CSV table of C-alpha atoms in Angstrom, one decimal:
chain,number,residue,atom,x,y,z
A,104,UNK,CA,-10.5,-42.3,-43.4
A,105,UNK,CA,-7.9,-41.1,-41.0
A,106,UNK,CA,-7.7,-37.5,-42.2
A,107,UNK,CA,-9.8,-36.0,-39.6
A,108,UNK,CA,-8.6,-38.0,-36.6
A,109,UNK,CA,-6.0,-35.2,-35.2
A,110,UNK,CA,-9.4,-32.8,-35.4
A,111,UNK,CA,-11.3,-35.0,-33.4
A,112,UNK,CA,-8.8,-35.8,-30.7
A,113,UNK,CA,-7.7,-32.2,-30.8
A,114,UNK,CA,-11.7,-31.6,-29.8
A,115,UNK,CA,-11.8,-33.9,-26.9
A,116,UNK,CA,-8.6,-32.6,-25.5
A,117,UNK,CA,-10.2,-28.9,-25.7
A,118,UNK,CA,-13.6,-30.0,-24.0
A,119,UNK,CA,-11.7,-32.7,-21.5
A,120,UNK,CA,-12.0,-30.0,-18.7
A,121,UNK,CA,-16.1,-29.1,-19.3
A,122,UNK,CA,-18.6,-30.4,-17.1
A,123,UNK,CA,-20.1,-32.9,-19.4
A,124,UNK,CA,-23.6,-34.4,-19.4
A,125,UNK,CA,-23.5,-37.8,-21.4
A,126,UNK,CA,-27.4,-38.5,-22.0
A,127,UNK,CA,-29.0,-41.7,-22.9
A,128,UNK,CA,-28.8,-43.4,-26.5
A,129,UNK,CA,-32.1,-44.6,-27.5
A,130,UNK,CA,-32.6,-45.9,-31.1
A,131,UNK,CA,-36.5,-45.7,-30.6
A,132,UNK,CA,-36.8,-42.6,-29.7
A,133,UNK,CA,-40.1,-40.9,-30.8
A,134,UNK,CA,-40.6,-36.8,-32.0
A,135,UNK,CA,-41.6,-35.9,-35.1
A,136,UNK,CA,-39.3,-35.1,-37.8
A,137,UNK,CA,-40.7,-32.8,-40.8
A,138,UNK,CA,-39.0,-32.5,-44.7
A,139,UNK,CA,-38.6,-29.3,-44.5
A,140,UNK,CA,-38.0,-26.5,-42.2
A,141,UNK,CA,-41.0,-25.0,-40.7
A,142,UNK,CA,-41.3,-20.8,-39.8
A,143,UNK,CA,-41.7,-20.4,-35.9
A,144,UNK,CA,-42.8,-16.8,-35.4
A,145,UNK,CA,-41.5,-15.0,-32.9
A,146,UNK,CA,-44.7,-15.1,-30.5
A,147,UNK,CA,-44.6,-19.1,-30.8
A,148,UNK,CA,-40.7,-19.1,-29.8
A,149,UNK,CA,-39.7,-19.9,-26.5
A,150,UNK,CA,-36.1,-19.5,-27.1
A,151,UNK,CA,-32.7,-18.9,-29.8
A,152,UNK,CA,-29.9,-21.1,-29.8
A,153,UNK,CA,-27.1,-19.4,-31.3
A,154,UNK,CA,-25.8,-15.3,-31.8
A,155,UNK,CA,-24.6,-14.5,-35.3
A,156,UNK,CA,-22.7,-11.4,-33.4
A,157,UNK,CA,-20.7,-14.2,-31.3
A,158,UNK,CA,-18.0,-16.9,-32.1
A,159,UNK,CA,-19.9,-19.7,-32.0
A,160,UNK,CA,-18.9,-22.8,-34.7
A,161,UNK,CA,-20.8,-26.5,-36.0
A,162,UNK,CA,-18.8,-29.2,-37.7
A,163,UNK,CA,-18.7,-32.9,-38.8
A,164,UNK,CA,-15.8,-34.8,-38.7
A,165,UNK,CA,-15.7,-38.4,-40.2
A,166,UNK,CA,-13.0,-41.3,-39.4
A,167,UNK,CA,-12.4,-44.8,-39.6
A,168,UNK,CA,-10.9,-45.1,-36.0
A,169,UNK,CA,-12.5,-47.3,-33.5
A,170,UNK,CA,-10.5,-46.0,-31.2
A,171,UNK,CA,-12.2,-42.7,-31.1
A,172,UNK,CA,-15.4,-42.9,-32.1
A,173,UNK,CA,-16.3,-46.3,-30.5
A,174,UNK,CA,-20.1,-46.0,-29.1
A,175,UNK,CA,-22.8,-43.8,-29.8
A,176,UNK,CA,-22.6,-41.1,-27.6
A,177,UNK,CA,-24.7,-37.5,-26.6
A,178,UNK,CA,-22.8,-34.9,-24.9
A,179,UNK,CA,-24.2,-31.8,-23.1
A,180,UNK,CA,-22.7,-28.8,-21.8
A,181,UNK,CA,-24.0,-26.4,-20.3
A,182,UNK,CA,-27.9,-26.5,-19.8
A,183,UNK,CA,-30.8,-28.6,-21.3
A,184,UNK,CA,-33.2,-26.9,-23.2
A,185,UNK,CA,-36.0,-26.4,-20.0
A,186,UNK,CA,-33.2,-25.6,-18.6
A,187,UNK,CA,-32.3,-22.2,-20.4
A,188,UNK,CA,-34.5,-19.0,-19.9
A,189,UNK,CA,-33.2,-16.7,-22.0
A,190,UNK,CA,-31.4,-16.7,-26.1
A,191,UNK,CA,-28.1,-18.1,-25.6
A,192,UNK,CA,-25.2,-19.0,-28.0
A,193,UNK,CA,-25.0,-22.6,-29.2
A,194,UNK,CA,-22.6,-24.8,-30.9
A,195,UNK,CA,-22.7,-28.3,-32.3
A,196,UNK,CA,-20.0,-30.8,-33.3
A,197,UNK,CA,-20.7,-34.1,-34.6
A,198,UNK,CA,-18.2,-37.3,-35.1
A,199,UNK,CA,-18.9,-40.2,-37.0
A,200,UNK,CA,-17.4,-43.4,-37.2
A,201,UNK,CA,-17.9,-45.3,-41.0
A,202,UNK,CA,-16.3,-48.7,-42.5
A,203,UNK,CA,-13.1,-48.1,-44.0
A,204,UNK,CA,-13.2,-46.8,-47.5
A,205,UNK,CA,-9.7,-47.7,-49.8
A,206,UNK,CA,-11.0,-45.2,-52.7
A,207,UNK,CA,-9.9,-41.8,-52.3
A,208,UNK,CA,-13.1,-40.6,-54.7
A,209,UNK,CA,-15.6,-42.8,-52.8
A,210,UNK,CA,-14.4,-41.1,-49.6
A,211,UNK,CA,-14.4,-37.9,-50.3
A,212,UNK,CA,-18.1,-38.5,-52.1
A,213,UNK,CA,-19.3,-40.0,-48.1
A,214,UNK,CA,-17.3,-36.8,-46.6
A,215,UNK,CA,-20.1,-34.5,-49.0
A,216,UNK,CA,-22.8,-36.9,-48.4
A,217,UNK,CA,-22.5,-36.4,-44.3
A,218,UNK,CA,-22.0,-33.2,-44.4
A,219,UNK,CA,-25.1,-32.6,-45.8
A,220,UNK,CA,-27.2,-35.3,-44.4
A,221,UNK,CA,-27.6,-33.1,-41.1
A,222,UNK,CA,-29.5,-30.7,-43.2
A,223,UNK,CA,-32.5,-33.4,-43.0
A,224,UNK,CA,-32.9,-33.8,-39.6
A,225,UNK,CA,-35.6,-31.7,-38.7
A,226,UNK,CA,-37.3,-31.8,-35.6
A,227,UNK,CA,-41.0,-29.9,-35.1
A,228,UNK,CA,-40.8,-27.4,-33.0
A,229,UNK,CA,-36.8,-26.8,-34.0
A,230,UNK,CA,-36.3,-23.8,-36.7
A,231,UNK,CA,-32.9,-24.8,-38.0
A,232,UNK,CA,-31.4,-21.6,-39.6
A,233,UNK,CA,-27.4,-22.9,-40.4
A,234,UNK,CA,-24.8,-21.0,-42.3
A,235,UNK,CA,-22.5,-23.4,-44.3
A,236,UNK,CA,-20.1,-20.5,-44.7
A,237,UNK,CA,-19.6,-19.4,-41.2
A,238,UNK,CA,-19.8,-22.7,-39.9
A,239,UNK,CA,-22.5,-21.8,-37.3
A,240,UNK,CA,-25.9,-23.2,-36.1
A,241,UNK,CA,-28.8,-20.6,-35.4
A,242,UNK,CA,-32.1,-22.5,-34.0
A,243,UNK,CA,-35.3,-21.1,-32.9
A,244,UNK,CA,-37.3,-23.2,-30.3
A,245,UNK,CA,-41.2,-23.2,-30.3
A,246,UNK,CA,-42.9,-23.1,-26.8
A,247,UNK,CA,-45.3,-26.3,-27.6
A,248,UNK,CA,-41.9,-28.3,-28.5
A,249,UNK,CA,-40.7,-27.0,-25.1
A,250,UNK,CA,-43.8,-28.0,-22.8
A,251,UNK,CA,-43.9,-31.1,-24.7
A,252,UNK,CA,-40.3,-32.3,-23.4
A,253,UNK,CA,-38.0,-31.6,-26.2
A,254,UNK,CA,-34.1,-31.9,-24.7
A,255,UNK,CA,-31.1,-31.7,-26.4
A,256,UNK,CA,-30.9,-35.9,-25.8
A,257,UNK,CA,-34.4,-36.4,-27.9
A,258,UNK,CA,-32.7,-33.8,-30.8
A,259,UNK,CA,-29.2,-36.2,-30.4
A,260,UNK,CA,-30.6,-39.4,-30.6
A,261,UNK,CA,-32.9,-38.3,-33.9
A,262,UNK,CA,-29.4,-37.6,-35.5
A,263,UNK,CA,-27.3,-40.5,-34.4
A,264,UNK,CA,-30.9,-42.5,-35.5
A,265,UNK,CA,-30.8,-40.6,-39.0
A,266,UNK,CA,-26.9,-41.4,-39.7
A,267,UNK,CA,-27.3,-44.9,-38.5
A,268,UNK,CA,-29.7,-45.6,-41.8
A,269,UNK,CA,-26.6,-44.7,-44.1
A,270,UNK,CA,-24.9,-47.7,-45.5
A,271,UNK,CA,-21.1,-47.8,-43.7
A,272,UNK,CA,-22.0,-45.6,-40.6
A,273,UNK,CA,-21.0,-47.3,-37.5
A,274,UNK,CA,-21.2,-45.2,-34.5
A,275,UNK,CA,-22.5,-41.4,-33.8
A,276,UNK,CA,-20.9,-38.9,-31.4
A,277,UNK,CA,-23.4,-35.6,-31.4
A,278,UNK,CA,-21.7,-32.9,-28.5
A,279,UNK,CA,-24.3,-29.6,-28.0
A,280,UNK,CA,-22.7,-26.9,-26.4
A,281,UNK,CA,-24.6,-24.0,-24.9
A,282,UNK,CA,-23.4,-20.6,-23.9
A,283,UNK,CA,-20.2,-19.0,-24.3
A,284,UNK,CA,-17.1,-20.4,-23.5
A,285,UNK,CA,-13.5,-19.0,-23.5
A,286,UNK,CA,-12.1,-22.1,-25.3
A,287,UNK,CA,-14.9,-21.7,-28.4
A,288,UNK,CA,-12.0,-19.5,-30.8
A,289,UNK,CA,-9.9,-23.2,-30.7
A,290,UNK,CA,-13.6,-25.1,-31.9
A,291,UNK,CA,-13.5,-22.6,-34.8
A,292,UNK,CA,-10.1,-22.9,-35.6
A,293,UNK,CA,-10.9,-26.6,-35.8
A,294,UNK,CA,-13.9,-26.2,-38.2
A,295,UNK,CA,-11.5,-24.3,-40.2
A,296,UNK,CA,-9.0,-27.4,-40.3
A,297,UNK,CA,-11.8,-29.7,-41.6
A,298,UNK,CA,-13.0,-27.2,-44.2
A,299,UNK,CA,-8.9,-27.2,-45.5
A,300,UNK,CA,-8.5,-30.5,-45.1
A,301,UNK,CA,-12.4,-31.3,-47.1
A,302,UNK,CA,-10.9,-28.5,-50.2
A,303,UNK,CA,-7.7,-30.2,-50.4
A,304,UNK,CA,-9.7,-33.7,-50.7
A,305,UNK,CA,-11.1,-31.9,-54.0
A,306,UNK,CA,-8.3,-30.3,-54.7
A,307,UNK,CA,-6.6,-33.8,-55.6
A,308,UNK,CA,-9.1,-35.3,-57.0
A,309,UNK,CA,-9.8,-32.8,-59.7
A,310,UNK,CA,-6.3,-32.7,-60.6
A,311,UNK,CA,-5.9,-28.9,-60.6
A,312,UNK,CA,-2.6,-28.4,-60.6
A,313,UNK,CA,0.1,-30.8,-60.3
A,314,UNK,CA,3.4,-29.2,-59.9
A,315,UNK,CA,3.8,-28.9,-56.3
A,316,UNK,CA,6.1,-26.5,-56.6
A,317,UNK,CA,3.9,-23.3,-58.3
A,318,UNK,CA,0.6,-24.9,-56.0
A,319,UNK,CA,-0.9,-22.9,-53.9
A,320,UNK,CA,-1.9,-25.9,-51.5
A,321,UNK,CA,1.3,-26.9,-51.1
A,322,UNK,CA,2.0,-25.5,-47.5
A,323,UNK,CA,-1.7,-26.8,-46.7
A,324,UNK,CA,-1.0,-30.2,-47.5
A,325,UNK,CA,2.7,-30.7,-45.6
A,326,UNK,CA,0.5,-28.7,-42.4
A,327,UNK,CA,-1.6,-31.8,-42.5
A,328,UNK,CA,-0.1,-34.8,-41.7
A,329,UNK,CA,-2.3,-37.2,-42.7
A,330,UNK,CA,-2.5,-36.4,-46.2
A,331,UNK,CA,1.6,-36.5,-46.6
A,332,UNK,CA,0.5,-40.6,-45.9
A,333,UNK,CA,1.2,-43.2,-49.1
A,334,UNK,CA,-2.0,-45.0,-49.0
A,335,UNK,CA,-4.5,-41.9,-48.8
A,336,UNK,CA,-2.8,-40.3,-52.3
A,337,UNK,CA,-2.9,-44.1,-53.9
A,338,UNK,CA,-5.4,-44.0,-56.0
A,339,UNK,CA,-3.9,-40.7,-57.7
A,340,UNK,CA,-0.3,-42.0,-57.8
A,341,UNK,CA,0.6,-39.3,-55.4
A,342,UNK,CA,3.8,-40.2,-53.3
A,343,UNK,CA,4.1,-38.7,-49.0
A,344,UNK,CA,7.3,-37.7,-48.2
A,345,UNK,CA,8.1,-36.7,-44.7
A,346,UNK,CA,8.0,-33.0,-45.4
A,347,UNK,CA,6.0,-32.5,-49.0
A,348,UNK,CA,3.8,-34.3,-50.8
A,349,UNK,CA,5.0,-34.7,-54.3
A,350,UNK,CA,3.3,-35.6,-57.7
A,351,UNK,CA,4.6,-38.7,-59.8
């Protein structure tokens, strides 16, 4: 599951010169989580994360690499929830580290099933309103979840605590970024990367077309270098070549 890595180390290099808070990792810690999202009206809100008329983006990359996902890990930048006194934009990113996975179908199934399994962490007192299209976050935060202490490391630790359940997960890297930022445009255009490289996952696997030449994936697939690789196309009988990827 290498197919995301030049996504994630893309990420790091763009956030490398932010002032980053790391916060604490704590697998015990304790805030109620609900099944399902609750409705904070506007006179119990303290504060918005997130501006559906700004470029704001949330993604989940998964990968196989020690190297770059090798601890649990909550990054902050910009200001902690007490911390912020007015709506501001917000953007999440999430890495996640799982056991090696040979079967192209199986992997792509655990891509799907992480994508969505940040859909069912819900803290009280955090109105998560996301849009799976745009690839953006829009949260609403009551004023009771506010005086009672909740921080952007309590929210981080419920996900990486949440992931950690699912069979194959290893390690958790949740980064929160509030406000805006000029380098946000390059996190989209990264999103966008790991919603081509997700289609073209299920592009294979279905089998939709497989001439290369009459494809309209085909400049997708030789932009990603990862999927031109022999052992990810395996299970398929799909062949890499150094500039196409060809059907057999």
């Amino acid at each position: 599951m290498k197919v995301y890595d030049k996504i994630i180390a893309d990420t790091f290099d763009i956030l490398k010169e932010c002032d980053i808070k790391e916060l604490e990792v704590n697998s015990n810690v304790n805030w109620k989580c609900l099944e399902s999202n609750e409705f904070i009206m506007e006179r119990d809100k303290a504060l918005e994360l997130g501006d559906r008329t700004k470029v704001s983006t949330a993604y989940n990359c998964l990968t196989d690499n020690d190297e770059l996902v090798n601890r649990d890990r909550i990054l902050l930048i910009g200001k902690d929830l007490s911390e912020i006194k007015a709506d501001t934009n917000f953007s999440r990113i999430s890495f996640i580290n799982v056991k090696h996975i040979d079967n192209l179908n199986k992997a792509y199934i655990n891509v799907k099933k992480l994508e969505y399994e940040r859909f069912k962490v819900i803290p009280e007192g955090y109105m998560v309103i996301s849009s799976g299209i745009e690839n953006k976050e829009n949260i609403r935060v009551s004023k009771k979840a506010i005086k009672s202490g909740l921080n952007f490391e309590t929210i981080g630790n419920l996900f990486i605590n949440h992931y950690k359940k699912i069979e194959g997960v290893k390690n958790v890297v949740i980064i929160f970024l509030v406000g805006d930022y000029p380098f946000i445009n390059k996190l989209v255009k990264k999103s966008r990367e790991v919603d081509i490289i997700t289609n073209v996952f299920d592009h294979i696997l279905k089998n939709v077309i497989l001439d290369c030449n009459i494809c309209p994936l085909k400049k997708i697939c030789g932009d990603v270098e990862t999927l031109r690789e022999e052992h990810f196309f395996k299970d398929k009988n799909f062949i890499g070549s150094k500039n196409k990827v060809s059907c057999v």
